[in-house]
PDB file of C-alpha atoms in Angstrom:
ATOM      1  CA  MET A 145      -5.242  -8.757 -20.933  1.00  0.00           C
ATOM      2  CA  LYS A 146      -7.610  -6.864 -18.625  1.00  0.00           C
ATOM      3  CA  TYR A 147      -8.952 -10.184 -17.313  1.00  0.00           C
ATOM      4  CA  LEU A 148      -5.422 -11.443 -16.603  1.00  0.00           C
ATOM      5  CA  ASP A 149      -4.543  -8.213 -14.763  1.00  0.00           C
ATOM      6  CA  GLU A 150      -7.670  -8.548 -12.633  1.00  0.00           C
ATOM      7  CA  LEU A 151      -6.861 -12.195 -11.925  1.00  0.00           C
ATOM      8  CA  LYS A 152      -3.303 -11.302 -10.849  1.00  0.00           C
ATOM      9  CA  LYS A 153      -4.611  -8.494  -8.652  1.00  0.00           C
ATOM     10  CA  ASN A 154      -7.101 -10.780  -6.890  1.00  0.00           C
ATOM     11  CA  PHE A 155      -4.484 -13.501  -6.498  1.00  0.00           C
ATOM     12  CA  VAL A 156      -1.969 -11.160  -4.852  1.00  0.00           C
ATOM     13  CA  ASN A 157      -4.635  -9.618  -2.631  1.00  0.00           C
ATOM     14  CA  ASN A 158      -5.889 -13.039  -1.552  1.00  0.00           C
ATOM     15  CA  ILE A 159      -2.348 -14.115  -0.684  1.00  0.00           C
ATOM     16  CA  LEU A 160      -1.909 -10.959   1.400  1.00  0.00           C
ATOM     17  CA  ILE A 161      -5.230 -11.617   3.153  1.00  0.00           C
ATOM     18  CA  LEU A 162      -4.268 -15.232   3.871  1.00  0.00           C
ATOM     19  CA  PHE A 163      -0.839 -14.310   5.245  1.00  0.00           C
ATOM     20  CA  THR A 164      -2.279 -11.511   7.395  1.00  0.00           C
ATOM     21  CA  ILE A 165      -4.812 -13.889   8.950  1.00  0.00           C
ATOM     22  CA  ILE A 166      -2.054 -16.452   9.566  1.00  0.00           C
ATOM     23  CA  ILE A 167       0.015 -13.765  11.319  1.00  0.00           C
ATOM     24  CA  VAL A 168      -2.879 -12.972  13.678  1.00  0.00           C
ATOM     25  CA  ILE A 169      -3.553 -16.653  14.431  1.00  0.00           C
ATOM     26  CA  THR A 170       0.078 -17.721  14.910  1.00  0.00           C
ATOM     27  CA  TYR A 171       1.192 -14.759  17.019  1.00  0.00           C
ATOM     28  CA  PRO A 172       0.675 -16.662  20.322  1.00  0.00           C
ATOM     29  CA  THR A 173       2.909 -19.524  19.068  1.00  0.00           C
ATOM     30  CA  GLY A 174       6.072 -17.411  19.213  1.00  0.00           C
ATOM     31  CA  PRO A 175       7.966 -15.084  16.879  1.00  0.00           C
ATOM     32  CA  PHE A 176       9.040 -17.503  14.123  1.00  0.00           C
ATOM     33  CA  LEU A 177       5.803 -18.095  12.188  1.00  0.00           C
ATOM     34  CA  PRO A 178       4.329 -14.559  12.399  1.00  0.00           C
ATOM     35  CA  ASP A 179       7.712 -13.003  11.506  1.00  0.00           C
ATOM     36  CA  PHE A 180       8.138 -15.421   8.605  1.00  0.00           C
ATOM     37  CA  PHE A 181       4.731 -14.635   7.090  1.00  0.00           C
ATOM     38  CA  LEU A 182       5.150 -10.948   7.878  1.00  0.00           C
ATOM     39  CA  SER A 183       8.390 -10.871   5.900  1.00  0.00           C
ATOM     40  CA  LEU A 184       6.776 -12.696   2.976  1.00  0.00           C
ATOM     41  CA  SER A 185       3.787 -10.334   3.053  1.00  0.00           C
ATOM     42  CA  GLY A 186       6.091  -7.319   3.052  1.00  0.00           C
ATOM     43  CA  LEU A 187       7.967  -8.551  -0.015  1.00  0.00           C
ATOM     44  CA  ILE A 188       4.737  -9.333  -1.874  1.00  0.00           C
ATOM     45  CA  PHE A 189       3.281  -5.943  -0.976  1.00  0.00           C
ATOM     46  CA  LEU A 190       6.386  -4.100  -2.159  1.00  0.00           C
ATOM     47  CA  PHE A 191       6.291  -6.065  -5.426  1.00  0.00           C
ATOM     48  CA  GLN A 192       2.618  -5.157  -5.860  1.00  0.00           C
ATOM     49  CA  MET A 193       3.281  -1.472  -5.254  1.00  0.00           C
ATOM     50  CA  ILE A 194       6.213  -1.451  -7.698  1.00  0.00           C
ATOM     51  CA  ARG A 195       4.150  -3.270 -10.313  1.00  0.00           C
ATOM     52  CA  LYS A 196       1.280  -0.782  -9.934  1.00  0.00           C
ATOM     53  CA  LYS A 197       3.693   2.169  -9.625  1.00  0.00           C
ATOM     54  CA  THR A 198       1.905   3.297  -6.470  1.00  0.00           C
ATOM     55  CA  ILE A 199       3.671   5.540  -3.956  1.00  0.00           C
ATOM     56  CA  SER A 200       0.694   6.979  -2.061  1.00  0.00           C
ATOM     57  CA  TYR A 201       1.101   4.437   0.771  1.00  0.00           C
ATOM     58  CA  PHE A 202       4.688   5.544   1.300  1.00  0.00           C
ATOM     59  CA  TYR A 203       4.401   9.246   0.609  1.00  0.00           C
ATOM     60  CA  ASN A 204       2.085  10.558   3.340  1.00  0.00           C
ATOM     61  CA  ILE A 205       2.292  12.133   6.784  1.00  0.00           C
ATOM     62  CA  TYR A 206       2.101   8.790   8.603  1.00  0.00           C
ATOM     63  CA  SER A 207       4.954   7.257   6.617  1.00  0.00           C
ATOM     64  CA  ILE A 208       7.085  10.359   7.051  1.00  0.00           C
ATOM     65  CA  PHE A 209       6.464  10.325  10.798  1.00  0.00           C
ATOM     66  CA  PHE A 210       7.407   6.647  11.029  1.00  0.00           C
ATOM     67  CA  LEU A 211      10.546   7.069   8.934  1.00  0.00           C
ATOM     68  CA  VAL A 212      11.708   9.949  11.128  1.00  0.00           C
ATOM     69  CA  PHE A 213      11.053   7.811  14.215  1.00  0.00           C
ATOM     70  CA  PHE A 214      12.794   4.831  12.600  1.00  0.00           C
ATOM     71  CA  VAL A 215      15.909   6.860  11.798  1.00  0.00           C
ATOM     72  CA  TYR A 216      15.871   8.150  15.380  1.00  0.00           C
ATOM     73  CA  ILE A 217      15.833   4.676  16.970  1.00  0.00           C
ATOM     74  CA  ILE A 218      18.475   3.419  14.530  1.00  0.00           C
ATOM     75  CA  LEU A 219      20.785   6.282  15.506  1.00  0.00           C
ATOM     76  CA  ASN A 220      20.115   5.562  19.178  1.00  0.00           C
ATOM     77  CA  SER A 221      21.028   1.929  18.573  1.00  0.00           C
ATOM     78  CA  ILE A 222      24.258   2.824  16.781  1.00  0.00           C
ATOM     79  CA  PHE A 223      25.433   4.958  19.703  1.00  0.00           C
ATOM     80  CA  SER A 224      24.220   2.602  22.434  1.00  0.00           C
ATOM     81  CA  SER A 225      26.540   0.530  24.618  1.00  0.00           C
ATOM     82  CA  LEU A 226      25.592  -2.636  22.689  1.00  0.00           C
ATOM     83  CA  PRO A 227      25.032  -1.432  19.098  1.00  0.00           C
ATOM     84  CA  LYS A 228      24.790  -4.876  17.464  1.00  0.00           C
ATOM     85  CA  VAL A 229      22.176  -6.153  19.884  1.00  0.00           C
ATOM     86  CA  SER A 230      20.268  -2.887  19.809  1.00  0.00           C
ATOM     87  CA  LEU A 231      20.297  -2.679  15.990  1.00  0.00           C
ATOM     88  CA  LEU A 232      19.025  -6.232  15.731  1.00  0.00           C
ATOM     89  CA  SER A 233      16.020  -5.268  17.836  1.00  0.00           C
ATOM     90  CA  SER A 234      15.255  -1.795  16.434  1.00  0.00           C
ATOM     91  CA  GLY A 235      15.946  -2.709  12.819  1.00  0.00           C
ATOM     92  CA  PHE A 236      13.077  -5.171  12.747  1.00  0.00           C
ATOM     93  CA  TYR A 237      10.567  -2.427  13.578  1.00  0.00           C
ATOM     94  CA  PHE A 238      10.386  -1.703   9.852  1.00  0.00           C
ATOM     95  CA  ARG A 239       8.378  -4.878   9.261  1.00  0.00           C
ATOM     96  CA  PHE A 240       5.563  -3.543  11.463  1.00  0.00           C
ATOM     97  CA  TYR A 241       5.440  -0.448   9.288  1.00  0.00           C
ATOM     98  CA  LEU A 242       5.006  -2.619   6.200  1.00  0.00           C
ATOM     99  CA  PHE A 243       2.336  -4.657   7.990  1.00  0.00           C
ATOM    100  CA  SER A 244       0.334  -1.511   8.771  1.00  0.00           C
ATOM    101  CA  LEU A 245       0.530  -0.512   5.094  1.00  0.00           C
ATOM    102  CA  ILE A 246      -0.671  -3.962   4.037  1.00  0.00           C
ATOM    103  CA  VAL A 247      -3.694  -3.714   6.348  1.00  0.00           C
ATOM    104  CA  TRP A 248      -4.412  -0.208   5.040  1.00  0.00           C
ATOM    105  CA  TYR A 249      -4.182  -1.448   1.452  1.00  0.00           C
ATOM    106  CA  LEU A 250      -6.490  -4.422   2.075  1.00  0.00           C
ATOM    107  CA  PHE A 251      -9.013  -2.219   3.883  1.00  0.00           C
ATOM    108  CA  GLU A 252      -9.246  -0.057   0.776  1.00  0.00           C
ATOM    109  CA  TYR A 253      -9.434  -2.772  -1.869  1.00  0.00           C
ATOM    110  CA  GLU A 254     -10.913  -5.832  -0.153  1.00  0.00           C
ATOM    111  CA  GLU A 255     -14.199  -5.323   1.688  1.00  0.00           C
ATOM    112  CA  LYS A 256     -14.259  -8.949   2.859  1.00  0.00           C
ATOM    113  CA  PHE A 257     -10.944  -8.488   4.648  1.00  0.00           C
ATOM    114  CA  LYS A 258     -12.475  -6.237   7.321  1.00  0.00           C
ATOM    115  CA  ILE A 259     -15.010  -8.867   8.379  1.00  0.00           C
ATOM    116  CA  LEU A 260     -12.481 -11.683   8.147  1.00  0.00           C
ATOM    117  CA  LEU A 261      -9.926  -9.849  10.262  1.00  0.00           C
ATOM    118  CA  TYR A 262     -12.574  -8.968  12.855  1.00  0.00           C
ATOM    119  CA  ARG A 263     -13.776 -12.562  13.169  1.00  0.00           C
ATOM    120  CA  THR A 264     -10.255 -13.981  13.281  1.00  0.00           C
ATOM    121  CA  LEU A 265      -9.177 -11.567  15.997  1.00  0.00           C
ATOM    122  CA  LEU A 266     -12.373 -12.202  17.977  1.00  0.00           C
ATOM    123  CA  ILE A 267     -11.931 -15.990  17.849  1.00  0.00           C
ATOM    124  CA  THR A 268      -8.218 -15.715  18.716  1.00  0.00           C
ATOM    125  CA  ILE A 269      -8.879 -13.517  21.759  1.00  0.00           C
ATOM    126  CA  LEU A 270     -11.706 -15.761  22.959  1.00  0.00           C
ATOM    127  CA  PHE A 271      -9.508 -18.829  22.540  1.00  0.00           C
ATOM    128  CA  ILE A 272      -6.618 -17.296  24.504  1.00  0.00           C
ATOM    129  CA  ASN A 273      -8.994 -16.320  27.322  1.00  0.00           C
ATOM    130  CA  LEU A 274     -10.555 -19.778  27.497  1.00  0.00           C
ATOM    131  CA  ASP A 275      -7.160 -21.463  27.248  1.00  0.00           C
ATOM    132  CA  THR A 276      -5.838 -19.370  30.153  1.00  0.00           C
ATOM    133  CA  ILE A 277      -8.927 -20.067  32.287  1.00  0.00           C
ATOM    134  CA  PHE A 278      -8.535 -23.788  31.572  1.00  0.00           C
ATOM    135  CA  GLN A 279      -4.885 -23.544  32.688  1.00  0.00           C
ATOM    136  CA  TYR A 280      -5.994 -21.928  35.933  1.00  0.00           C
ATOM    137  CA  PHE A 281      -8.313 -24.804  36.864  1.00  0.00           C
ATOM    138  CA  TYR A 282      -6.253 -27.757  35.610  1.00  0.00           C
ATOM    139  CA  GLY A 283      -2.666 -26.489  35.898  1.00  0.00           C
ATOM    140  CA  PHE A 284      -2.010 -26.808  32.153  1.00  0.00           C
ATOM    141  CA  ASP A 285      -3.567 -25.373  29.020  1.00  0.00           C
ATOM    142  CA  PHE A 286      -4.930 -27.001  25.853  1.00  0.00           C
ATOM    143  CA  PHE A 287      -1.378 -27.430  24.505  1.00  0.00           C
ATOM    144  CA  GLY A 288       0.004 -28.886  27.717  1.00  0.00           C
ATOM    145  CA  TYR A 289       1.765 -25.702  28.892  1.00  0.00           C
ATOM    146  CA  GLU A 290       1.874 -25.507  32.672  1.00  0.00           C
ATOM    147  CA  SER A 291       1.558 -22.294  34.674  1.00  0.00           C
ATOM    148  CA  LEU A 292       4.897 -20.648  35.480  1.00  0.00           C
ATOM    149  CA  ASN A 293       5.587 -20.037  39.179  1.00  0.00           C
ATOM    150  CA  HIS A 294       1.823 -20.007  39.835  1.00  0.00           C
ATOM    151  CA  ARG A 295       1.369 -17.394  37.103  1.00  0.00           C
ATOM    152  CA  LEU A 296      -0.809 -18.056  34.070  1.00  0.00           C
ATOM    153  CA  THR A 297       0.834 -18.110  30.646  1.00  0.00           C
ATOM    154  CA  GLY A 298      -1.918 -19.558  28.463  1.00  0.00           C
ATOM    155  CA  PRO A 299      -0.781 -20.579  24.960  1.00  0.00           C
ATOM    156  CA  PHE A 300       2.339 -18.386  25.221  1.00  0.00           C
ATOM    157  CA  GLY A 301       4.322 -21.162  26.916  1.00  0.00           C
ATOM    158  CA  ASP A 302       7.015 -19.729  29.169  1.00  0.00           C
ATOM    159  CA  GLU A 303       6.237 -16.101  28.344  1.00  0.00           C
ATOM    160  CA  LEU A 304       4.186 -14.090  30.835  1.00  0.00           C
ATOM    161  CA  ILE A 305       2.479 -11.898  28.240  1.00  0.00           C
ATOM    162  CA  VAL A 306      -1.186 -12.898  28.363  1.00  0.00           C
ATOM    163  CA  GLY A 307      -2.220  -9.594  29.946  1.00  0.00           C
ATOM    164  CA  SER A 308      -0.011  -7.588  27.598  1.00  0.00           C
ATOM    165  CA  TYR A 309      -1.417  -9.360  24.535  1.00  0.00           C
ATOM    166  CA  LEU A 310      -5.034  -8.847  25.578  1.00  0.00           C
ATOM    167  CA  SER A 311      -4.518  -5.191  26.545  1.00  0.00           C
ATOM    168  CA  LYS A 312      -3.108  -4.492  23.063  1.00  0.00           C
ATOM    169  CA  THR A 313      -5.453  -6.564  20.909  1.00  0.00           C
ATOM    170  CA  ILE A 314      -8.822  -5.907  22.569  1.00  0.00           C
ATOM    171  CA  PRO A 315      -8.778  -2.145  21.716  1.00  0.00           C
ATOM    172  CA  VAL A 316      -8.017  -3.128  18.097  1.00  0.00           C
ATOM    173  CA  LEU A 317     -10.935  -5.577  18.105  1.00  0.00           C
ATOM    174  CA  ILE A 318     -13.347  -3.007  19.558  1.00  0.00           C
ATOM    175  CA  SER A 319     -12.194  -0.423  17.002  1.00  0.00           C
ATOM    176  CA  LEU A 320     -12.786  -2.911  14.193  1.00  0.00           C
ATOM    177  CA  GLY A 321     -16.244  -3.716  15.568  1.00  0.00           C
ATOM    178  CA  TYR A 322     -17.119  -0.024  15.631  1.00  0.00           C
ATOM    179  CA  TYR A 323     -15.690   0.509  12.155  1.00  0.00           C
ATOM    180  CA  ILE A 324     -17.644  -2.391  10.653  1.00  0.00           C
ATOM    181  CA  ASN A 325     -20.902  -2.216  12.558  1.00  0.00           C
ATOM    182  CA  LYS A 326     -21.915  -0.688  15.885  1.00  0.00           C
ATOM    183  CA  LYS A 327     -24.043  -3.744  16.664  1.00  0.00           C
ATOM    184  CA  LYS A 328     -20.951  -5.902  16.344  1.00  0.00           C
ATOM    185  CA  LEU A 329     -19.233  -3.533  18.738  1.00  0.00           C
ATOM    186  CA  GLN A 330     -21.924  -4.084  21.372  1.00  0.00           C
ATOM    187  CA  PHE A 331     -21.688  -7.865  21.019  1.00  0.00           C
ATOM    188  CA  THR A 332     -17.887  -7.773  21.070  1.00  0.00           C
ATOM    189  CA  PHE A 333     -17.788  -5.531  24.117  1.00  0.00           C
ATOM    190  CA  TRP A 334     -20.057  -7.677  26.271  1.00  0.00           C
ATOM    191  CA  VAL A 335     -18.536 -11.035  25.326  1.00  0.00           C
ATOM    192  CA  ILE A 336     -14.906  -9.925  25.600  1.00  0.00           C
ATOM    193  CA  ASN A 337     -15.528  -7.837  28.712  1.00  0.00           C
ATOM    194  CA  PHE A 338     -17.168 -10.758  30.528  1.00  0.00           C
ATOM    195  CA  ILE A 339     -14.514 -13.348  29.695  1.00  0.00           C
ATOM    196  CA  THR A 340     -11.509 -11.048  30.059  1.00  0.00           C
ATOM    197  CA  HIS A 341     -12.774  -9.645  33.364  1.00  0.00           C
ATOM    198  CA  TYR A 342     -13.145 -13.174  34.661  1.00  0.00           C
ATOM    199  CA  ASN A 343      -9.690 -14.095  33.329  1.00  0.00           C
ATOM    200  CA  PHE A 344      -7.958 -11.176  35.083  1.00  0.00           C
ATOM    201  CA  SER A 345      -9.806 -11.829  38.331  1.00  0.00           C
ATOM    202  CA  ILE A 346      -8.495 -15.380  38.767  1.00  0.00           C
TER     203      ILE A 346
END
């Protein structure tokens, strides 16, 4: 029985790891795939917490702060000029809360996840930089997306969010590098700084 419980635990954790990595990789493709796997991950995580009768991830200062903020934006949406549209946008914020709890959970119970997440994020950021630089020189990226009104879009298609994506993910990558190993941080900083600086200068 103990062996079966351990097997179930590892299976669920591995599924959560796999889905989290897929979310990071597929984010540049648009909202469908990352939102789909994020929703699945949230359901699996909730099932795992119910099965283990664990409430510590939900009953803490961070969760309370988020829930207060979530109630606030929901109320703002209800009383806005377009409540249906606003609720559709603000209501989905809850999935990001669940995603943060999943990452927290995996950091605590799966040592390999830290390294895997770091490497996946590093490769993804490098790929987006190289893809955008390629688009600058040839007019289209690796997927055939052309620049939009002489502005680079990279793998994001018709969305002008390359700079926004990099400005949000690079601090996460550097934090992970520092958390895992300071030597990794030095390597990450120099590689990402060189490529990103070149990307923003073109």
